[in-house]
CSV table of C-alpha atoms in Angstrom, one decimal:
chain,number,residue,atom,x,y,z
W,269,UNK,CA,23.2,-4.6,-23.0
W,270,UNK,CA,24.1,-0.7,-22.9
W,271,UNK,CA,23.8,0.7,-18.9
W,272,UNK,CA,25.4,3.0,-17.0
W,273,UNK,CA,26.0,1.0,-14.5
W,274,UNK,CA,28.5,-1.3,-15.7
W,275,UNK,CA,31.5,-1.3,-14.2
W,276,UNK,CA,29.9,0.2,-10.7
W,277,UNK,CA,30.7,-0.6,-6.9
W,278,UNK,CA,28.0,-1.7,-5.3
W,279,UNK,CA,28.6,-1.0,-1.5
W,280,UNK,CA,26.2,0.9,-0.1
W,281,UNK,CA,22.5,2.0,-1.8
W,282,UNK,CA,22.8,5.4,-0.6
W,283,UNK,CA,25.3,5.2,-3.6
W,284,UNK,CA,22.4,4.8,-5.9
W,285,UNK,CA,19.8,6.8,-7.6
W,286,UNK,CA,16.0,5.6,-7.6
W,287,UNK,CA,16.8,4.8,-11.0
W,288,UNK,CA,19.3,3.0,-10.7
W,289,UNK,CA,17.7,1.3,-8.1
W,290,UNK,CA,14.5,0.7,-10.7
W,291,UNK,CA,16.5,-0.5,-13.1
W,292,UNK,CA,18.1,-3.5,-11.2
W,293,UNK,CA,15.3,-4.9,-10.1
W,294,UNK,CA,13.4,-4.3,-13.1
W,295,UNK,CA,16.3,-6.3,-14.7
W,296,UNK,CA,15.7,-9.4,-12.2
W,297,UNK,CA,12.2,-9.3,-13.0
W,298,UNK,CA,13.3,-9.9,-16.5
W,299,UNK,CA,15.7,-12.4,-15.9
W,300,UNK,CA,12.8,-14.2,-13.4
W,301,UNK,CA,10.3,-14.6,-15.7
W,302,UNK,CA,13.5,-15.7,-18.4
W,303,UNK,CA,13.9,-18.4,-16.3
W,304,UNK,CA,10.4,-19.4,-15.9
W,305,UNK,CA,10.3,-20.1,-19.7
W,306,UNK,CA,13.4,-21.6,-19.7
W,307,UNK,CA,15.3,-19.0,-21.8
W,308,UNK,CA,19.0,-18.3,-20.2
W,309,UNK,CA,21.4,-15.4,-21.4
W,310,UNK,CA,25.0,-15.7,-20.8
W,311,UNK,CA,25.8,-11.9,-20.3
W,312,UNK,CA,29.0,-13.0,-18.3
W,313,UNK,CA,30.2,-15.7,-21.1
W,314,UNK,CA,33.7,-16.5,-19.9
W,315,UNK,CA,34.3,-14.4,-17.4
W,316,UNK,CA,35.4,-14.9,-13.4
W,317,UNK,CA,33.9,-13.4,-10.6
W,318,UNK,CA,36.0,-13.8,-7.0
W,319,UNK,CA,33.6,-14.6,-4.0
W,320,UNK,CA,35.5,-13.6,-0.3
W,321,UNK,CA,33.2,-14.9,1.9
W,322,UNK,CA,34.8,-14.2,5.8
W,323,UNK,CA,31.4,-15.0,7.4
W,324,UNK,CA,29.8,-18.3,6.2
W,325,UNK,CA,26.6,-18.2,4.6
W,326,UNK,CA,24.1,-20.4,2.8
W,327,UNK,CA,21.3,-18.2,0.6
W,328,UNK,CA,24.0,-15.2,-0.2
W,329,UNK,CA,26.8,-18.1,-1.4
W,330,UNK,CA,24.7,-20.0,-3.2
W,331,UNK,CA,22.7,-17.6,-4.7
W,332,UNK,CA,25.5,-15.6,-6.3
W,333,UNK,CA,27.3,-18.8,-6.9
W,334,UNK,CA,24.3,-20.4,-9.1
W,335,UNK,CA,23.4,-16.8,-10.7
W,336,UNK,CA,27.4,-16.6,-12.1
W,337,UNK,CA,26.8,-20.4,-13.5
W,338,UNK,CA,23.4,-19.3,-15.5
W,339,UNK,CA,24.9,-16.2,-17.0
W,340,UNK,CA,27.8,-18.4,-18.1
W,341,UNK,CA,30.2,-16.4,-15.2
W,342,UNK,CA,33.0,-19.4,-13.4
W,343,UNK,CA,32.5,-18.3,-9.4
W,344,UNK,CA,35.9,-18.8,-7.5
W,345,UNK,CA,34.6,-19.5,-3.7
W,346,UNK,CA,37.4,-18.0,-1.2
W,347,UNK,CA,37.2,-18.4,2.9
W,348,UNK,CA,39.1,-16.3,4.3
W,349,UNK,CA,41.5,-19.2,5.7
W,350,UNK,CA,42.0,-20.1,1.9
W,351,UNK,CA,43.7,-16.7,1.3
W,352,UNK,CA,47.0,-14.5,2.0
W,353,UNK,CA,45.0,-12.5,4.0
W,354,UNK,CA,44.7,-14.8,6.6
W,355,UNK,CA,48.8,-14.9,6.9
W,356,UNK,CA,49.0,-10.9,6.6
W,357,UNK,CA,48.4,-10.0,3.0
W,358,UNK,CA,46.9,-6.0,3.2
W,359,UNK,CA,43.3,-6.3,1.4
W,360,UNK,CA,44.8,-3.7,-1.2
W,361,UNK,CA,47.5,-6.5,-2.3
W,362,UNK,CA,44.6,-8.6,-2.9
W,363,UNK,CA,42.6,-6.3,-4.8
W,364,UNK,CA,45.0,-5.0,-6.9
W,365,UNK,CA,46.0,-8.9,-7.6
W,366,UNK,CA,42.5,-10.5,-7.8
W,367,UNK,CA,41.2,-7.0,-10.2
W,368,UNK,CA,43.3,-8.2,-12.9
W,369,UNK,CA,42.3,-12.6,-12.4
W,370,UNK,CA,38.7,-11.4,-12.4
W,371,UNK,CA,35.6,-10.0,-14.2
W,372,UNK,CA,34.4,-8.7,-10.4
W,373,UNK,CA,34.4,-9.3,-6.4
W,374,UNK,CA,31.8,-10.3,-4.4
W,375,UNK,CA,32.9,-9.5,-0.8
W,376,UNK,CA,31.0,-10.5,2.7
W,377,UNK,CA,33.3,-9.2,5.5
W,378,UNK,CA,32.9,-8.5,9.1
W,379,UNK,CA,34.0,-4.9,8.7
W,380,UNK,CA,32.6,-2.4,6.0
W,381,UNK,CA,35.8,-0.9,6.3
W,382,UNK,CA,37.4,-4.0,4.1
W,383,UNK,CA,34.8,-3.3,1.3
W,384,UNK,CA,35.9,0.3,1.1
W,385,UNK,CA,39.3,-1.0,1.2
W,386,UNK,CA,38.6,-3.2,-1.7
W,387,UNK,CA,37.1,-0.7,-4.2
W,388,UNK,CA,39.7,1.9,-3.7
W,389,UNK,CA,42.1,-0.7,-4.6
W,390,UNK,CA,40.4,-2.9,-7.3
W,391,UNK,CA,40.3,-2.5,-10.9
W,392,UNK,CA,37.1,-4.5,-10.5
W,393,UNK,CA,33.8,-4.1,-9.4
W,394,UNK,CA,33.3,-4.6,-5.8
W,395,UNK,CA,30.1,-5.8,-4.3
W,396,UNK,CA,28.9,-5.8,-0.9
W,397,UNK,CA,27.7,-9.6,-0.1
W,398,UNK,CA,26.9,-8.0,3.2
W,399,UNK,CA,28.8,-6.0,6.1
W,400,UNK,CA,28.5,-5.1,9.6
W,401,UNK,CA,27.3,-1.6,8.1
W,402,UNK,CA,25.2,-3.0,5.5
W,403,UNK,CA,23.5,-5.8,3.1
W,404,UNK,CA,22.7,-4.3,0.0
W,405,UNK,CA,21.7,-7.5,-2.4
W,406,UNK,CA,19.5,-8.7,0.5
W,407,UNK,CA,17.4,-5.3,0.3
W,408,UNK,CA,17.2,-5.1,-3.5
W,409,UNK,CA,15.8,-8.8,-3.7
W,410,UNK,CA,13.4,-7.5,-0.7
W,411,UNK,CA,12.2,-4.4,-2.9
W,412,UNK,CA,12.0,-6.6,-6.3
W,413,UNK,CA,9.4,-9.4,-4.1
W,414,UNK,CA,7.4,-5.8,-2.3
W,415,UNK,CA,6.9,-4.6,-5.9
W,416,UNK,CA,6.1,-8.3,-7.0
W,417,UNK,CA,3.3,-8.8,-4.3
W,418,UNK,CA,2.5,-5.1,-3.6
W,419,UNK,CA,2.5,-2.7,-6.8
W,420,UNK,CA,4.5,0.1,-7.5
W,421,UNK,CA,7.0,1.0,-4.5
W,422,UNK,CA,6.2,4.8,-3.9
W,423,UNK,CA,4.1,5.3,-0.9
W,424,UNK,CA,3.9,1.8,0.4
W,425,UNK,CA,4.2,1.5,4.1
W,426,UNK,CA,6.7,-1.1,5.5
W,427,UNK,CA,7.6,-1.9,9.2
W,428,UNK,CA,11.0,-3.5,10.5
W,429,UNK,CA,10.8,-4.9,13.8
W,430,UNK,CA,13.9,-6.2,15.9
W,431,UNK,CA,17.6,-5.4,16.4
W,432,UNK,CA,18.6,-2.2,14.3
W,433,UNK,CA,21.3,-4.3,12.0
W,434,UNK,CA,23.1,-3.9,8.8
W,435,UNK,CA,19.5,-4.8,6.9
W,436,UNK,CA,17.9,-2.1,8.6
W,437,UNK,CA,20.2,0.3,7.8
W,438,UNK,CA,19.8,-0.6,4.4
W,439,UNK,CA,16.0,-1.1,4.2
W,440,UNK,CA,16.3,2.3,5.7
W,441,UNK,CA,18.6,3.5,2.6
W,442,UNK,CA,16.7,1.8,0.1
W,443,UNK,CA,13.1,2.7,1.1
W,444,UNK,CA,13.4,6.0,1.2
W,445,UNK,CA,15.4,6.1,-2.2
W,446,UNK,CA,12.5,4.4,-3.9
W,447,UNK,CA,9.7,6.9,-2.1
W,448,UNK,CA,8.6,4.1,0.1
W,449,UNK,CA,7.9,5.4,4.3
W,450,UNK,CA,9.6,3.0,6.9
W,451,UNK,CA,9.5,2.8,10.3
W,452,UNK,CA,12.2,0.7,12.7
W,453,UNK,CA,11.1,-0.8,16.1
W,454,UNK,CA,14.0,-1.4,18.3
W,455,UNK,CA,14.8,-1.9,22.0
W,456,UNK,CA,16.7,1.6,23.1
W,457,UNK,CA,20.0,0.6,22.6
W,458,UNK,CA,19.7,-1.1,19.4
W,459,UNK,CA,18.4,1.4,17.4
W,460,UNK,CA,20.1,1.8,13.9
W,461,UNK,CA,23.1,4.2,13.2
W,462,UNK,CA,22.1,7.4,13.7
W,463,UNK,CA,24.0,8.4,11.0
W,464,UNK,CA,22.0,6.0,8.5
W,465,UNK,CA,18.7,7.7,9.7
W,466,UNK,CA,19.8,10.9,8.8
W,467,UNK,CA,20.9,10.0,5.5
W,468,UNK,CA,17.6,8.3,4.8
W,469,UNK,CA,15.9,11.1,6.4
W,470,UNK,CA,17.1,13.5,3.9
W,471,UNK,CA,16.5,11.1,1.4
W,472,UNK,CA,12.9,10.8,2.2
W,473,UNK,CA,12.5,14.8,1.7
W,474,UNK,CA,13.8,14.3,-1.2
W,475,UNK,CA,11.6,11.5,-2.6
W,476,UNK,CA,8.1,12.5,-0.5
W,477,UNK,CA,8.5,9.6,1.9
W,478,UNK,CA,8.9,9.4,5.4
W,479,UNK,CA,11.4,7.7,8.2
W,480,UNK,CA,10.5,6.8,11.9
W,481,UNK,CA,12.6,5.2,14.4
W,482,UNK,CA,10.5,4.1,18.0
W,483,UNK,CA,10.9,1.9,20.5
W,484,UNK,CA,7.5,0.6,20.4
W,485,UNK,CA,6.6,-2.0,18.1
W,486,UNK,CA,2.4,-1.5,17.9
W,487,UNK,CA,3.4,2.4,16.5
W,488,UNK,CA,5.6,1.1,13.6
W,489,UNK,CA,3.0,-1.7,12.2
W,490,UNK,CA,0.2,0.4,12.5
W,491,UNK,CA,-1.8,0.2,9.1
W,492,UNK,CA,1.4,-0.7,7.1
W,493,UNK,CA,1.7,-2.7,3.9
W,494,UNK,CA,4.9,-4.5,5.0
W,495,UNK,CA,6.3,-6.2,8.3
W,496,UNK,CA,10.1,-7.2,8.2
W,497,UNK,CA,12.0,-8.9,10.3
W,498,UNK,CA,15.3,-10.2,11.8
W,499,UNK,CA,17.3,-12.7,13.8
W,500,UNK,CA,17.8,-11.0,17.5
W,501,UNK,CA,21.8,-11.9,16.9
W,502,UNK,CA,23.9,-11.6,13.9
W,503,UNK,CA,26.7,-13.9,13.0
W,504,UNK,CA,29.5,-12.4,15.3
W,505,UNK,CA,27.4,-12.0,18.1
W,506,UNK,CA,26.2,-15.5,19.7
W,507,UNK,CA,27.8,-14.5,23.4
W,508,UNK,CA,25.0,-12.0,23.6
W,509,UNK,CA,22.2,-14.1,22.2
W,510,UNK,CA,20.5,-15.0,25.6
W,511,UNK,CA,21.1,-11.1,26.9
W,512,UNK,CA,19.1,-10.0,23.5
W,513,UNK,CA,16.3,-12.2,23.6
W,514,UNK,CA,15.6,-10.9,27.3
W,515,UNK,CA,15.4,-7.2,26.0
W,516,UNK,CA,13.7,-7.8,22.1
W,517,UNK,CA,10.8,-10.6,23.2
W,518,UNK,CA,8.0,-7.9,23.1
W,519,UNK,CA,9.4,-6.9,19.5
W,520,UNK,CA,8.7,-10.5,18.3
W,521,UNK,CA,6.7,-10.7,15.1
W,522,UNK,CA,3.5,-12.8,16.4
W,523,UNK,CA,-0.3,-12.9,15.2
W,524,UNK,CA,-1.5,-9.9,18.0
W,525,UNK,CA,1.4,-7.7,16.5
W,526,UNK,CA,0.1,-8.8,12.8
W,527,UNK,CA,-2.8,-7.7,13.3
W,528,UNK,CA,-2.3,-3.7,13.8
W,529,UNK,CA,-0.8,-4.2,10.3
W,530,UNK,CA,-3.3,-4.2,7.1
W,531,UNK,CA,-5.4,-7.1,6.6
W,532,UNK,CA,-3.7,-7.7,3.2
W,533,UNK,CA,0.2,-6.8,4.8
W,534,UNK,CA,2.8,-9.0,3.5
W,535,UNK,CA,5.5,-10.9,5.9
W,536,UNK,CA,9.4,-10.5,5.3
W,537,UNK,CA,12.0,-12.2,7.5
W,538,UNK,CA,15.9,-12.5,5.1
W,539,UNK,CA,16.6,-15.8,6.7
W,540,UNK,CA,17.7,-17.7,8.4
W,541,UNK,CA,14.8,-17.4,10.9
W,542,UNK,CA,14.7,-18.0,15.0
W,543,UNK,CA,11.6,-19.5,14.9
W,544,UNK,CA,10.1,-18.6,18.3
W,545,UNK,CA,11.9,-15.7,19.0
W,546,UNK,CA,12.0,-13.0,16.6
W,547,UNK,CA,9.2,-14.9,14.7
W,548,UNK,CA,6.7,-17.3,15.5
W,549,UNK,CA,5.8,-20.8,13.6
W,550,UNK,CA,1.9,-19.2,13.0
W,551,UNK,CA,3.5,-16.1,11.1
W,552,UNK,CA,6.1,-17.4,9.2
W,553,UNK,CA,4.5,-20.0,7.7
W,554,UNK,CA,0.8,-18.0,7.6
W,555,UNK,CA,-1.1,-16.8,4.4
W,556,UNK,CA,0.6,-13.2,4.5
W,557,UNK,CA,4.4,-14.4,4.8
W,558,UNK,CA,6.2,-14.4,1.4
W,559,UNK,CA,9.2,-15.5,2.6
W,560,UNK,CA,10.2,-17.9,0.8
W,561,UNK,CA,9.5,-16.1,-2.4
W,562,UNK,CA,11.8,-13.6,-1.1
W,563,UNK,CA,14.7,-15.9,-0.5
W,564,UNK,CA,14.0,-17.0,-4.4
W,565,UNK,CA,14.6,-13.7,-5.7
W,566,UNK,CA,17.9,-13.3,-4.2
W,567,UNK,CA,19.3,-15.6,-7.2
W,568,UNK,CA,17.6,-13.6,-9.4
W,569,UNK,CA,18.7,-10.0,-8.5
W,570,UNK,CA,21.7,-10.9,-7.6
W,571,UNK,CA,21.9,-12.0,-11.4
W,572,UNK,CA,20.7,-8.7,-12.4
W,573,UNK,CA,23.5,-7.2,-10.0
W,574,UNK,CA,26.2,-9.4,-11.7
W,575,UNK,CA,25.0,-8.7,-15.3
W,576,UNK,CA,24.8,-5.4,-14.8
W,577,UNK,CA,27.6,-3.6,-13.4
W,578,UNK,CA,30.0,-6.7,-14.7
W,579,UNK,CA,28.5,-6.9,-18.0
């Protein structure tokens, strides 16, 4: 399997071309409808990939854990109380150490900062399993299910709603790579870094699209193909959960705000859901949210991720 991207970082998408971009998800919509007929490549055959996870996590562990096992890959699970780092060991000890033990890392972190940390240290690819800057997988599986349910990404229309986190810096990064025109709806205050708008600002010029950032919900979902949203409070945050839901309840992702959205607009939440506060019960489980078909194709690009750049 010749690429170019073997042997890549992945930590940020403003890192990668719209080809690039393409090409991974075209890759887990191969390896997706592999699976579906049963048919299972081992591209990783007896290799090790390293899994740092400082922040728990259910769909991002298990997703990359089960799609090392199906390309033949061994997945080492590390918490951060399992490792030298929690006694002192420098992050470039451990990835000058674990880069020649392993095939690649797959890092979640609190701080971006480690990420970059790892890659200028590691021997190995580095991938982001998500930061406080970014989550890079979870937007890649988002684009491969919008293409899935929508057509071809360029000049789609998608909406994020809520807190202005690390996925909306990367939705930002990633939808105007691909040509696709986003607009984020967040409380003042919340808005995302303004210097991850500017970067997908002049991004968009480039690719014909178009970036928005409001503070009022109804503008961002008007007529748009895709409504996203988030929990109110990441992991890291739970003392200001009760403050946040005071300021983000009109930005909650109900019928009435549906329904300045097409008729035929998909629903995208990454999970795990608030039900009742960034989301209600009638949306997420309605006839427009493809949630759970989201959540699926995690495992699968994050197989294509694997395969590709540790191929």
């Amino acid at each position: 399997m010749a690429t170019k991207l073997k042997g890549r970082d992945l930590l940020c998408l403003k890192d990668f071309s719209k080809e690039e971009i393409l090409e991974i998800i075209s890759f887990g919509d191969k390896l997706k409808m592999d699976s579906m007929v049963g048919k299972q490549e081992h591209y990783l055959e007896g290799k090790s990939v390293a899994m740092i996870f400082q922040k728990a996590s259910t769909r991002t562990r298990v997703s990359f854990e089960v799609a090392a096992f199906e390309l033949g890959a061994h997945a080492l699970y590390l918490n951060a109380n399992d490792m030298q780092l929690h006694r002192g060991e420098t992050i470039s000890d451990t990835a000058h150490v674990l880069s020649r033990y392993v095939a690649g890392i797959v890092a979640r972190v609190f701080a971006h900062q480690d990420l970059v940390d790892l890659a200028a240290n590691s021997d190995s690819p580095i991938i982001n399993a998500l930061s406080d800057l970014s989550h890079p997988c979870q937007i890649l599986g988002d684009l491969m299910t919008i293409r899935e349910k929508k057509g071809p990404l360029k000049g789609l229309r998608l909406a994020y709603v809520g807190d202005g986190n690390n996925v909306a810096n990367s939705l930002l990064l990633g939808a105007a790579r691909v040509g696709m025109n986003i607009a984020i709806a967040s409380p003042k205050g919340f808005e995302p870094r303004e210097d991850i708008v500017k970067t997908a600002t002049e991004i968009a010029k480039q690719s014909d699209s178009s970036v928005l950032v409001t503070n009022d919900p109804l503008v961002s979902v008007q007529d748009v193909d895709v409504v996203y949203t988030d929990v109110w409070a990441s992991m890291g945050q739970e003392a200001e959960h009760e403050e946040r839901v005071k300021v983000m309840r009109p930005f909650s992702l109900t019928a009435d705000l549906m329904g300045h959205a097409k008729n035929d607009a998909i629903v995208l939440h990454c999970l795990p859901a608030h039900r009742g506060e960034e989301i209600t019960d009638e949306v997420m489980d309605g006839p427009q949210s493809v949630v759970f078909d989201q959540a699926e194709n995690r495992l699968h690009i994050q197989k294509a991720v694997l395969a590709l750049l540790l191929g």
